[in-house]
XYZ file of C-alpha atoms in Angstrom:
786
model
C -78.660 -16.671 0.964
C -81.687 -14.929 -0.656
C -82.429 -14.541 -4.353
C -81.345 -10.847 -4.494
C -77.869 -11.686 -3.156
C -77.511 -14.444 -5.732
C -78.468 -12.080 -8.529
C -76.030 -9.406 -7.341
C -73.226 -11.968 -7.030
C -73.968 -13.328 -10.475
C -73.914 -9.781 -11.867
C -70.484 -9.173 -10.293
C -69.083 -12.395 -11.739
C -70.458 -11.553 -15.202
C -68.567 -8.219 -15.225
C -65.237 -10.126 -15.390
C -66.103 -11.181 -18.950
C -67.480 -7.885 -20.255
C -64.955 -5.935 -22.357
C -65.829 -3.421 -25.059
C -63.779 -2.336 -28.079
C -63.165 1.079 -26.575
C -61.653 -0.544 -23.446
C -59.197 -2.599 -25.486
C -57.251 0.575 -26.214
C -56.991 1.447 -22.504
C -53.650 0.423 -20.953
C -55.329 0.079 -17.556
C -58.134 -2.413 -18.266
C -55.986 -5.559 -17.891
C -55.441 -4.933 -14.152
C -57.546 -7.265 -12.001
C -56.877 -5.784 -8.543
C -56.803 -2.276 -7.158
C -53.084 -2.332 -6.349
C -52.124 -3.696 -9.793
C -54.304 -0.950 -11.275
C -52.414 1.794 -9.454
C -49.079 0.275 -10.449
C -49.922 -0.137 -14.145
C -49.820 3.589 -14.918
C -50.113 6.789 -12.945
C -53.299 7.672 -14.887
C -55.132 4.479 -13.850
C -58.013 4.569 -11.358
C -60.102 1.832 -9.715
C -63.870 1.711 -9.183
C -64.951 0.355 -5.760
C -68.711 0.205 -6.461
C -70.048 -3.299 -5.805
C -72.563 -3.266 -8.655
C -70.172 -1.841 -11.248
C -70.133 -4.052 -14.385
C -67.587 -2.203 -16.590
C -63.810 -2.574 -16.383
C -62.918 -1.444 -12.864
C -59.462 -0.153 -13.824
C -59.567 2.663 -16.347
C -57.422 5.564 -17.360
C -58.417 8.818 -15.803
C -57.721 10.537 -19.133
C -59.583 8.123 -21.421
C -62.591 7.030 -19.347
C -65.904 8.015 -20.882
C -68.429 10.214 -19.160
C -70.768 7.229 -19.001
C -68.197 5.186 -17.089
C -67.726 7.998 -14.588
C -71.445 8.326 -14.108
C -71.892 4.577 -13.519
C -69.217 4.553 -10.768
C -69.535 6.824 -7.773
C -66.484 5.660 -5.792
C -63.153 5.901 -7.671
C -59.732 5.265 -6.088
C -57.340 7.730 -7.701
C -54.549 8.998 -5.428
C -53.472 12.526 -6.362
C -49.827 13.481 -5.772
C -48.947 16.711 -4.018
C -45.931 18.784 -3.008
C -45.468 20.523 0.335
C -42.627 23.016 0.700
C -41.031 24.866 3.601
C -39.620 28.237 2.554
C -38.137 31.324 4.219
C -37.369 34.764 2.860
C -33.865 35.352 1.489
C -31.449 36.945 3.971
C -27.773 36.766 4.925
C -28.126 33.131 6.062
C -30.939 31.914 3.779
C -29.926 31.556 0.147
C -32.124 28.668 -0.989
C -35.891 28.318 -1.508
C -37.499 26.012 -0.520
C -35.530 24.674 2.453
C -37.482 21.391 2.572
C -39.565 19.403 0.037
C -42.163 16.714 0.746
C -43.863 14.815 -2.111
C -46.918 12.720 -1.157
C -48.911 10.058 -3.050
C -46.485 9.936 -5.968
C -47.512 7.214 -8.424
C -45.018 4.865 -10.149
C -43.771 6.465 -13.374
C -45.287 9.861 -12.530
C -43.030 12.917 -12.792
C -43.267 15.699 -10.229
C -41.678 19.102 -10.906
C -40.467 21.328 -8.077
C -39.026 24.850 -8.444
C -35.855 25.800 -6.542
C -34.296 29.263 -6.362
C -30.781 30.083 -5.142
C -29.617 33.620 -4.370
C -25.966 34.355 -3.495
C -25.686 36.919 -0.713
C -22.526 38.946 -0.122
C -23.096 38.710 3.625
C -23.341 34.920 3.625
C -20.817 33.545 6.170
C -17.556 32.180 4.724
C -15.370 29.685 6.638
C -11.938 28.906 5.134
C -9.561 26.306 6.571
C -5.985 26.688 5.309
C -4.555 23.139 5.088
C -0.844 23.306 4.190
C 1.714 20.692 3.184
C 4.571 21.012 5.739
C 7.068 18.735 4.020
C 10.570 20.198 3.724
C 10.108 21.223 0.084
C 7.459 23.753 1.249
C 9.908 25.637 3.501
C 10.096 28.692 1.207
C 6.298 28.654 0.835
C 5.872 28.870 4.625
C 8.230 31.860 4.760
C 6.244 33.618 2.022
C 2.923 32.719 3.655
C 3.998 34.399 6.908
C 4.662 37.610 4.980
C 1.277 37.491 3.191
C -0.948 36.443 6.122
C -2.635 39.844 6.453
C -3.235 40.114 2.718
C -4.894 36.688 2.788
C -7.363 37.674 5.508
C -8.041 40.990 3.782
C -8.936 39.153 0.551
C -11.376 36.957 2.483
C -12.993 40.050 3.953
C -13.558 41.433 0.444
C -15.475 38.288 -0.522
C -17.567 38.131 2.674
C -17.443 40.485 5.684
C -18.545 37.502 7.804
C -15.487 35.364 7.212
C -13.548 32.950 9.395
C -10.152 31.291 8.950
C -8.446 28.242 10.490
C -5.078 26.545 10.036
C -3.804 22.967 9.903
C -0.691 21.164 8.648
C 0.047 17.717 7.260
C 3.052 15.692 6.073
C 2.544 11.907 5.954
C 2.214 8.835 8.155
C 5.081 8.843 10.704
C 6.552 5.463 9.808
C 8.737 3.780 7.222
C 8.695 3.943 4.185
C 6.983 7.353 4.258
C 9.403 8.815 6.793
C 12.837 7.930 8.199
C 12.072 5.579 11.093
C 15.445 5.318 12.814
C 15.417 6.443 16.461
C 14.773 10.177 16.862
C 14.189 10.896 13.184
C 10.359 10.895 13.436
C 10.545 13.560 16.156
C 13.324 15.516 14.410
C 13.272 14.629 10.681
C 15.199 17.668 9.435
C 18.937 18.230 9.446
C 18.414 22.012 9.838
C 16.348 22.649 13.031
C 13.972 24.050 14.105
C 11.773 21.326 12.698
C 8.594 19.662 13.949
C 7.835 15.936 14.040
C 6.390 14.036 11.089
C 2.565 13.978 11.329
C -0.417 12.994 9.200
C -2.473 15.981 10.352
C -2.125 18.592 13.081
C -4.895 21.093 13.841
C -3.150 24.371 14.609
C -5.910 27.003 14.790
C -9.683 26.809 15.157
C -11.718 28.739 12.589
C -11.686 32.247 14.042
C -14.001 35.086 13.060
C -13.997 38.845 13.411
C -11.075 41.115 14.200
C -9.115 38.361 15.964
C -8.865 36.260 12.786
C -6.017 38.280 11.246
C -3.763 38.463 14.282
C -4.400 34.850 15.368
C -3.664 33.554 11.864
C -0.383 35.511 11.726
C 0.687 34.377 15.209
C -0.027 30.722 14.484
C 1.934 30.833 11.215
C 4.921 32.289 13.045
C 4.733 29.614 15.761
C 4.878 26.513 13.548
C 7.929 24.989 11.904
C 8.440 22.924 8.783
C 8.792 19.105 8.869
C 10.094 16.471 6.437
C 9.433 13.007 5.004
C 10.983 10.562 2.486
C 8.689 9.623 -0.389
C 7.204 12.095 -2.882
C 3.416 11.610 -2.347
C 1.970 13.126 0.816
C -0.832 12.101 3.177
C -3.152 14.988 2.319
C -6.272 12.766 2.107
C -5.917 11.857 5.804
C -5.834 15.556 6.651
C -8.818 16.552 4.451
C -11.061 13.889 6.032
C -10.096 14.950 9.569
C -10.741 18.621 8.791
C -14.156 17.687 7.396
C -15.446 15.415 10.174
C -13.859 16.714 13.404
C -15.887 19.146 15.514
C -12.694 20.775 16.885
C -12.249 22.596 13.578
C -15.048 25.057 14.390
C -17.200 25.068 11.243
C -20.294 27.227 11.649
C -23.685 25.542 11.119
C -24.626 28.053 8.431
C -21.674 29.049 6.253
C -19.942 28.392 2.969
C -17.260 25.893 3.974
C -13.968 25.849 2.052
C -10.752 23.856 2.539
C -7.780 25.613 0.926
C -5.323 22.774 0.268
C -1.736 23.890 -0.591
C 0.922 21.379 -1.696
C 3.715 20.711 -4.198
C 3.333 16.915 -4.232
C 0.792 14.332 -5.291
C -1.260 12.265 -2.843
C -1.421 8.787 -1.313
C -4.688 6.860 -1.796
C -6.334 3.804 -0.247
C -4.092 0.753 -0.595
C -0.792 2.623 -0.218
C -0.828 1.907 3.518
C 0.077 -1.710 2.859
C 3.689 -0.582 2.284
C 3.848 -0.046 6.039
C 1.668 -3.054 6.904
C -1.397 -0.845 7.502
C -4.331 -2.807 6.060
C -7.338 -1.595 8.068
C -9.555 0.577 5.816
C -10.050 4.214 6.719
C -13.327 4.707 8.627
C -13.660 8.409 7.744
C -14.219 9.218 11.437
C -12.574 11.802 13.647
C -9.356 10.435 15.129
C -7.982 13.545 16.853
C -6.102 12.981 20.111
C -4.015 15.039 22.476
C -2.317 18.033 20.944
C -5.012 18.183 18.236
C -3.096 15.574 16.207
C -4.536 12.685 14.180
C -3.611 9.620 16.281
C -5.217 6.868 14.154
C -2.757 7.439 11.313
C -0.786 4.236 11.911
C -3.936 2.144 12.462
C -5.927 3.075 9.338
C -5.087 3.162 5.635
C -5.372 6.330 3.558
C -8.944 7.276 2.480
C -10.109 6.405 -1.022
C -11.285 9.026 -3.505
C -14.813 7.655 -3.022
C -14.583 8.220 0.756
C -13.189 11.702 0.181
C -16.079 12.477 -2.147
C -18.680 11.167 0.322
C -17.249 13.116 3.278
C -17.061 16.399 1.340
C -20.680 16.018 0.194
C -21.986 15.093 3.649
C -20.172 17.981 5.336
C -20.952 20.485 2.536
C -17.282 21.405 2.061
C -15.732 22.781 -1.125
C -12.023 21.951 -1.659
C -9.668 24.369 -3.436
C -6.399 22.706 -4.474
C -3.559 25.260 -4.746
C -0.710 23.183 -6.193
C 2.485 23.685 -8.179
C 2.736 23.028 -11.905
C 4.505 19.665 -11.414
C 1.379 18.052 -9.954
C -1.315 20.244 -11.509
C -2.516 17.457 -13.841
C -2.893 15.037 -10.894
C -5.192 17.406 -9.019
C -7.188 18.336 -12.113
C -7.841 14.614 -12.556
C -8.869 14.366 -8.884
C -11.204 17.362 -9.200
C -12.929 15.756 -12.196
C -13.627 12.644 -10.123
C -15.238 14.588 -7.270
C -19.007 15.003 -7.460
C -18.788 17.869 -4.993
C -17.928 21.298 -6.365
C -14.135 21.787 -6.318
C -11.478 24.032 -7.843
C -7.794 23.712 -8.820
C -5.299 26.576 -9.156
C -1.598 26.638 -10.025
C 0.701 27.880 -7.281
C 4.161 29.306 -7.861
C 7.162 27.485 -6.398
C 7.388 29.987 -3.501
C 3.640 30.671 -3.052
C 4.132 34.402 -3.661
C 0.917 34.412 -5.700
C -1.195 32.707 -3.034
C -3.283 35.813 -2.299
C -4.357 36.241 -5.922
C -5.013 32.524 -6.252
C -7.222 32.413 -3.115
C -9.222 35.419 -4.197
C -9.643 34.155 -7.756
C -10.684 30.596 -6.766
C -13.107 31.769 -4.039
C -14.745 34.282 -6.371
C -15.154 31.512 -8.969
C -16.852 29.296 -6.382
C -19.172 32.087 -5.255
C -20.055 32.740 -8.896
C -20.823 29.046 -9.470
C -24.311 27.927 -8.406
C -25.420 24.339 -8.956
C -27.446 21.523 -7.414
C -26.159 18.003 -6.725
C -28.865 15.434 -5.888
C -27.776 12.634 -3.557
C -30.683 10.426 -4.572
C -30.995 6.629 -4.172
C -30.854 4.560 -7.395
C -34.627 3.912 -7.345
C -35.366 7.637 -7.586
C -34.703 9.502 -10.834
C -33.826 13.190 -10.340
C -33.239 15.604 -13.223
C -31.870 19.108 -12.533
C -32.744 21.758 -15.122
C -31.116 25.189 -14.531
C -32.454 28.368 -16.106
C -29.457 30.650 -16.626
C -30.313 34.272 -17.404
C -28.432 37.435 -18.335
C -24.670 36.853 -18.268
C -25.030 33.496 -16.564
C -23.520 30.500 -18.369
C -24.535 26.822 -17.895
C -21.898 24.695 -16.127
C -20.222 21.772 -17.910
C -22.135 19.169 -15.888
C -25.465 20.805 -16.824
C -26.606 21.108 -13.186
C -26.083 24.824 -12.622
C -24.935 28.231 -13.821
C -21.599 30.024 -13.603
C -20.736 33.743 -13.795
C -23.450 34.470 -11.235
C -23.228 37.912 -9.627
C -23.834 38.630 -5.969
C -27.510 39.118 -5.023
C -28.489 37.495 -8.348
C -31.008 34.653 -8.391
C -30.698 31.341 -10.262
C -33.835 29.267 -10.908
C -33.976 25.475 -11.207
C -36.624 22.880 -11.929
C -36.199 19.556 -10.142
C -37.990 16.656 -11.846
C -38.518 13.605 -9.629
C -39.739 10.158 -10.758
C -39.869 6.654 -9.285
C -40.516 4.030 -11.971
C -41.393 0.955 -9.914
C -42.749 0.000 -6.538
C -40.582 -1.917 -4.138
C -42.358 -5.262 -3.711
C -40.638 -6.233 -0.467
C -39.341 -3.051 1.146
C -40.509 0.416 2.035
C -41.783 2.754 -0.672
C -40.772 5.896 1.190
C -37.557 7.653 0.142
C -35.499 10.361 1.848
C -32.471 12.099 0.355
C -30.839 15.513 -0.004
C -30.332 17.899 -2.883
C -26.977 19.505 -2.180
C -26.313 23.171 -2.907
C -22.489 22.914 -2.737
C -20.926 25.218 -0.237
C -24.258 26.665 0.895
C -26.788 24.141 2.248
C -28.815 21.053 1.445
C -32.507 20.600 0.699
C -34.029 17.516 2.414
C -36.484 15.716 0.115
C -38.989 13.061 1.233
C -41.145 10.999 -1.164
C -44.021 8.675 -0.331
C -44.882 6.365 -3.247
C -48.455 5.083 -3.482
C -48.472 1.437 -4.576
C -51.389 -0.151 -2.710
C -55.050 0.615 -2.023
C -56.350 1.053 1.531
C -59.382 -1.050 0.615
C -57.070 -4.087 0.225
C -56.063 -4.014 3.876
C -57.246 -7.040 5.821
C -59.712 -5.046 7.899
C -61.497 -3.893 4.731
C -61.691 -7.351 3.045
C -64.883 -9.475 3.283
C -63.823 -13.134 3.270
C -66.164 -15.666 1.582
C -68.609 -12.887 0.919
C -72.216 -13.864 0.057
C -71.965 -11.353 -2.780
C -69.298 -13.664 -4.267
C -71.549 -16.732 -3.811
C -69.442 -17.772 -0.821
C -66.601 -18.913 -3.068
C -64.575 -15.711 -3.145
C -63.530 -12.605 -1.173
C -64.940 -9.133 -1.728
C -61.918 -6.820 -2.135
C -62.266 -3.162 -3.165
C -65.773 -3.856 -4.576
C -64.677 -6.831 -6.745
C -64.837 -10.577 -6.170
C -61.531 -12.451 -6.001
C -62.382 -16.120 -6.521
C -60.734 -18.881 -4.507
C -58.311 -20.729 -6.770
C -59.645 -24.194 -6.013
C -63.150 -23.216 -7.073
C -62.542 -20.633 -9.796
C -61.906 -20.926 -13.486
C -58.220 -21.428 -12.773
C -58.933 -24.230 -10.270
C -56.462 -26.954 -9.313
C -56.096 -30.433 -10.743
C -53.711 -31.945 -13.212
C -56.208 -31.952 -16.084
C -54.740 -35.264 -17.251
C -55.989 -37.857 -19.770
C -53.583 -40.739 -19.156
C -50.410 -41.653 -17.286
C -48.264 -39.960 -19.925
C -49.645 -36.623 -18.688
C -48.412 -37.581 -15.208
C -44.804 -38.235 -16.170
C -45.312 -41.919 -16.995
C -46.284 -44.898 -14.887
C -43.102 -44.572 -12.784
C -44.136 -41.093 -11.658
C -47.932 -41.280 -11.387
C -51.258 -42.387 -12.820
C -54.235 -40.421 -14.035
C -57.375 -40.941 -11.967
C -60.571 -39.034 -12.784
C -58.654 -36.273 -14.565
C -56.165 -35.742 -11.723
C -52.651 -37.166 -11.340
C -52.076 -39.576 -8.469
C -48.313 -39.305 -7.915
C -45.987 -41.981 -6.531
C -44.427 -41.517 -3.093
C -41.884 -38.698 -3.063
C -43.253 -37.189 -6.307
C -45.736 -34.307 -6.465
C -47.063 -31.511 -8.664
C -50.126 -31.113 -10.906
C -48.436 -33.390 -13.467
C -46.130 -35.287 -11.042
C -43.291 -33.189 -12.391
C -41.632 -32.553 -9.036
C -39.363 -34.683 -6.867
C -37.323 -34.036 -3.767
C -34.552 -36.464 -4.768
C -33.354 -34.962 -8.057
C -31.558 -31.907 -6.721
C -27.825 -31.291 -7.307
C -25.451 -33.187 -5.010
C -22.671 -31.303 -3.237
C -19.019 -32.283 -2.892
C -19.871 -34.146 0.327
C -22.265 -36.440 -1.599
C -25.402 -35.035 0.040
C -28.395 -33.469 -1.668
C -28.031 -29.701 -1.612
C -24.754 -30.294 0.301
C -26.866 -30.870 3.410
C -27.382 -27.086 3.579
C -30.847 -26.877 2.076
C -34.083 -28.632 1.209
C -34.817 -30.173 -2.178
C -38.004 -28.834 -3.734
C -39.087 -29.882 -7.217
C -35.516 -30.486 -8.354
C -34.202 -27.209 -6.967
C -32.298 -26.591 -3.763
C -33.857 -24.166 -1.308
C -30.951 -23.113 0.857
C -31.390 -22.761 4.616
C -32.236 -19.288 5.877
C -32.086 -17.424 9.161
C -34.639 -14.688 9.696
C -35.272 -14.607 5.968
C -31.571 -14.278 5.079
C -29.969 -17.116 3.080
C -27.139 -18.922 4.888
C -25.812 -20.666 1.754
C -25.715 -19.953 -1.981
C -25.156 -21.869 -5.219
C -27.232 -24.433 -7.134
C -26.238 -27.114 -4.626
C -26.100 -24.718 -1.600
C -22.385 -25.484 -1.424
C -21.183 -21.973 -0.652
C -21.631 -20.464 2.784
C -22.692 -16.821 2.947
C -20.906 -16.345 6.237
C -17.601 -14.495 5.985
C -16.459 -15.420 9.484
C -13.463 -17.453 8.256
C -12.475 -14.541 6.029
C -12.476 -11.874 8.754
C -9.281 -10.711 10.389
C -10.637 -8.361 12.977
C -13.176 -6.266 11.085
C -11.285 -6.614 7.781
C -12.311 -9.055 5.031
C -9.345 -11.000 3.616
C -6.986 -8.216 4.793
C -8.615 -5.737 2.395
C -9.708 -5.802 -1.272
C -6.109 -5.347 -2.465
C -5.097 -8.653 -0.813
C -8.020 -10.960 -1.616
C -11.745 -11.574 -1.621
C -14.051 -13.898 0.263
C -15.569 -16.658 -1.889
C -17.598 -19.539 -0.432
C -16.435 -18.597 3.050
C -12.712 -18.793 2.194
C -10.233 -16.094 1.228
C -9.038 -16.178 -2.367
C -5.722 -14.334 -2.327
C -4.523 -12.097 -5.131
C -1.231 -11.969 -6.947
C -0.584 -8.514 -8.383
C 2.694 -7.696 -10.090
C 5.554 -8.211 -7.655
C 3.287 -8.772 -4.607
C 1.797 -12.190 -3.872
C -0.424 -12.622 -0.798
C -0.801 -15.857 1.156
C -2.243 -17.132 4.424
C -5.777 -17.866 5.628
C -6.605 -14.159 5.555
C -4.245 -13.219 2.683
C -2.297 -11.367 5.352
C 1.182 -12.554 4.430
C 3.161 -10.747 1.722
C 6.769 -11.991 1.391
C 7.923 -9.039 -0.741
C 5.990 -6.140 0.812
C 7.261 -3.264 2.936
C 10.902 -3.408 4.073
C 11.773 -6.317 1.757
C 11.590 -4.087 -1.311
C 15.311 -3.898 -2.151
C 14.846 -0.965 -4.562
C 14.173 1.343 -1.589
C 17.777 1.084 -0.358
C 19.816 1.437 -3.549
C 20.937 5.064 -2.992
C 21.592 4.424 0.702
C 23.832 1.389 -0.012
C 25.894 3.204 -2.657
C 26.331 6.241 -0.391
C 27.355 4.289 2.737
C 29.880 2.166 0.832
C 31.352 5.235 -0.875
C 31.756 6.926 2.547
C 33.431 3.899 4.126
C 30.453 3.184 6.389
C 29.729 6.781 7.439
C 25.918 7.334 7.190
C 25.881 10.985 8.190
C 25.253 12.375 4.713
C 23.368 9.346 3.382
C 19.567 9.234 3.132
C 19.000 5.861 4.793
C 15.610 4.755 6.206
C 17.236 2.982 9.122
C 20.554 1.692 10.461
C 23.110 0.857 7.775
C 26.660 -0.486 8.217
C 29.533 -2.216 6.440
C 30.352 -5.823 7.267
C 33.144 -6.471 9.811
C 34.984 -8.716 7.377
C 35.227 -8.514 3.646
C 31.734 -10.007 3.348
C 28.844 -10.319 5.770
C 28.560 -13.541 7.751
C 24.840 -14.209 7.255
C 25.030 -17.394 9.373
C 24.734 -15.110 12.425
C 21.218 -14.015 11.473
C 18.011 -16.025 11.627
C 15.930 -13.720 9.398
C 17.493 -11.849 6.510
C 17.184 -11.271 2.786
C 20.079 -10.963 0.312
C 19.237 -8.335 -2.313
C 20.299 -8.386 -5.976
C 23.810 -6.876 -6.485
C 24.158 -3.179 -7.382
C 26.721 -2.276 -10.115
C 29.517 -0.106 -8.642
C 29.504 3.533 -9.782
C 33.237 3.793 -10.617
C 33.973 0.252 -11.755
C 30.986 -1.266 -13.540
C 32.723 -4.659 -13.555
C 32.318 -4.821 -9.756
C 29.105 -5.259 -7.711
C 27.922 -4.066 -4.314
C 26.306 -6.855 -2.287
C 24.012 -6.060 0.669
C 21.557 -7.794 2.971
C 18.340 -6.697 4.762
C 17.892 -7.714 8.406
C 14.258 -7.464 9.488
C 11.734 -8.639 12.083
C 8.238 -10.082 11.577
C 5.611 -9.471 14.270
C 1.884 -9.514 14.683
C -0.849 -11.590 13.080
C -0.452 -9.882 9.728
C 3.332 -10.432 9.682
C 4.033 -6.707 9.782
C 7.754 -6.160 9.159
C 10.184 -3.664 10.567
C 13.637 -2.926 9.184
C 16.468 -3.745 11.630
C 19.609 -3.026 9.596
C 21.027 -2.748 6.096
C 24.305 -4.756 6.126
C 26.688 -4.032 3.209
C 29.646 -6.197 2.126
C 32.818 -4.224 2.712
C 34.602 -5.860 -0.226
C 33.344 -5.312 -3.752
C 32.453 -8.429 -5.683
C 34.894 -8.128 -8.621
C 36.039 -10.715 -11.178
C 39.657 -12.002 -10.541
C 42.412 -10.893 -13.081
C 43.931 -13.615 -15.319
C 47.250 -15.399 -14.223
C 49.650 -14.491 -17.064
C 52.477 -16.829 -15.868
C 50.119 -19.752 -15.654
C 48.681 -18.949 -19.043
C 52.178 -18.665 -20.716
C 53.550 -21.722 -18.920
C 50.495 -23.694 -19.812
C 50.689 -22.610 -23.432
C 54.424 -23.473 -23.772
C 53.969 -26.719 -21.894
C 51.072 -27.615 -24.106
C 53.088 -26.951 -27.269
C 56.042 -29.046 -26.025
C 53.795 -31.844 -24.947
C 52.048 -31.890 -28.295
C 55.445 -31.876 -30.147
C 56.792 -34.734 -28.039
C 53.622 -36.675 -28.595
C 53.879 -36.167 -32.345
C 57.546 -37.375 -32.337
C 56.630 -40.460 -30.371
C 53.787 -41.209 -32.736
C 56.082 -40.702 -35.738
C 58.729 -42.996 -34.260
C 56.145 -45.691 -33.590
C 54.857 -45.366 -37.128
C 58.377 -45.726 -38.733
C 59.273 -48.638 -36.495
C 56.069 -50.416 -37.397
C 56.646 -49.822 -41.104
C 60.309 -51.115 -40.955
C 59.223 -54.178 -39.087
C 56.656 -55.017 -41.727
C 59.243 -54.641 -44.596
C 61.801 -56.822 -42.795
C 59.241 -59.523 -42.185
C 58.308 -59.395 -45.856
C 62.010 -59.787 -46.868
C 62.445 -62.776 -44.632
C 59.367 -64.368 -46.054
C 60.501 -63.903 -49.656
C 64.062 -65.222 -48.924
C 62.679 -68.344 -47.409
C 60.815 -69.132 -50.595
C 63.909 -68.690 -52.972
C 65.749 -71.983 -54.447
C 69.516 -71.376 -55.095
C 72.043 -73.653 -57.055
C 74.973 -74.132 -54.816
C 77.491 -74.755 -57.873
C 76.848 -71.813 -59.882
C 75.801 -68.364 -59.449
C 72.372 -67.739 -60.830
C 73.758 -64.886 -62.868
C 76.781 -66.862 -64.305
C 76.928 -67.354 -68.175
C 79.495 -69.675 -69.857
C 81.794 -68.151 -72.542
C 81.862 -71.318 -74.778
C 79.652 -71.620 -77.796
C 79.059 -75.016 -79.525
C 78.071 -75.409 -83.143
C 76.986 -78.797 -84.604
C 77.337 -79.912 -88.299
C 74.104 -81.507 -89.189
C 75.801 -83.828 -91.777
C 78.433 -85.058 -89.397
C 77.910 -88.258 -87.571
C 80.127 -88.652 -84.666
C 81.856 -91.970 -84.153
C 81.203 -94.075 -81.180
C 83.175 -93.479 -78.125
C 85.091 -96.745 -78.588
C 86.311 -96.117 -82.103
C 87.169 -92.684 -81.225
C 89.157 -93.710 -78.331
C 91.042 -96.413 -80.311
C 92.277 -94.263 -82.955
């Protein structure tokens, strides 16, 4: 190494410490590498000159003239826009048709102008999708009468129009339709009537002079159908019309589905009532006879799927519905990102022509843009409405746009941050609903070419051999630079104490199993899993934290102790996780089943539902009352399957292995009596799908027994007599006891009396003797002598 190289290297190292007051106000000067410079702000630029001594990263807007003159090699990517455009004509209504943005910097906004012009000659494809449930019978009759007027109204909107036809009812199984033998194929009691179907494609989209006659002929050739429940399977039909190639959509056309119904709709999750738990794949499932054959294998689509399919296929739905369900479809329209329209249909569809014309004209007059951008890309649509044009409610377009009138937009695109691990190229579409889509591609500049390995000089002499020359600047090796290694300790306390390590010559000498600049790390202090092992045995312990095992960069386990497996294998039943989101969710590799309202799901895959489908007793209430009232005759009763009265007064349920006894139903004519009935069913399949075998009704009403008047009277009289007799007996016992006590007392007193046997104790002598006190009586002798 010669003296000149040493001087140049020293000069390059000195520039790291040179900062002026003017640079302190620059947001770019803190960046130390070329890539960090470009990512700091879209105005930042990097100087690649080797001998440059000022701050290499500076703002393009605030750099002084002196700085520019001192550096001759700046890295400053400049963004650009490339557009592909064609002149407006009958099939081109959008400029540009493709947008490519190159070298966009993080945080930089790029504006692109878009112009849309509605042409009267632009092709129009309309698919008439009609509800063929029995309640639409009068509507079909009226539609046959108005078929020519419908095609004429389409011709007024666009001479290049096409029309197709399809019908829908619902899934051909219980509880959506009557499933007893023959009723799926012939569901109506007033033939002619076609079978229950989720969707049937009747007529390809036909153009030109044949459209009118073919549409009329097809309407006259189809018959009405029927089902049981109120909601219909219209979502199944819309998805099939959108994704199936048999429909005949033209590549360049305004695509419209005219959806006519008098009922609301089934959504994802309703299929579980029939044991259908596989999510809808939003793929074409048309089979022989142009009928949707996957209906019984896949659930209804969700509103999110419906939205995605309509956007991808550039289809605008028009919902022509009766007043009873108008609010439901207005709510649906508000949840659709794609342009849609809702119109009220009369009960007999006699105003269908006016409704079609009005809704289609509104759509043609409505011009807006809908970006389908990824979350990393910010897209702002700014319309410029002129003349009689009025901004739309969502702020992304203009309404009241006349034919051949242009609408201008400004699209502002920004990406705020670079993706550190993935690709920084983005591709998405800006949808022009019902017309076309504009593909947009963005390449984000986040790194400098001079940082590529082939352009880096390792251990460059210009960096004194202790650093790499990258983009004109020295990047020092960490072990030799100012941020070099070492614990920088003074005593053992700086090394976690004597038990962890000791300080030797300013560096920590850690004990076995302990590491880190300050002996702060250990591979034995990580969380212990339920099995008693560090990191549950599913990861490595690093500085007190579990690093879970990975496979090709993807973690196999999660959690602080790596106790949860990422694999969902034990949760998968076929290609369905825990039998669908309505049943449960996979947590730590096991299904956690849900309990919602009256439904509780069990089993390894949450596939078992004891109360779902045919076990819902409320479904059979009207059938049971009707069959009992008609003495077992089911002819005029709306029953979903076989129903019968018991042979005896009550059903002998001991004959059946699988049955359910439903809650009693109060009798219509005698509310004191109840109707008892039982459901006989069969479980089959892995998901315990149930089918209804029979509804068995007790022939005898369950009534309370009348009171026994004789028994009641006899009991009452007997009770009174018994009580009277008992009272007499008690009274007699009481008197006898009292007499006995008095007699014993008399005897006792008599025994104690002392009587004189000579005289009566009440005798009194009648003689009274008086004595003279002066008289002395003579002695007895003298007296006797004289």
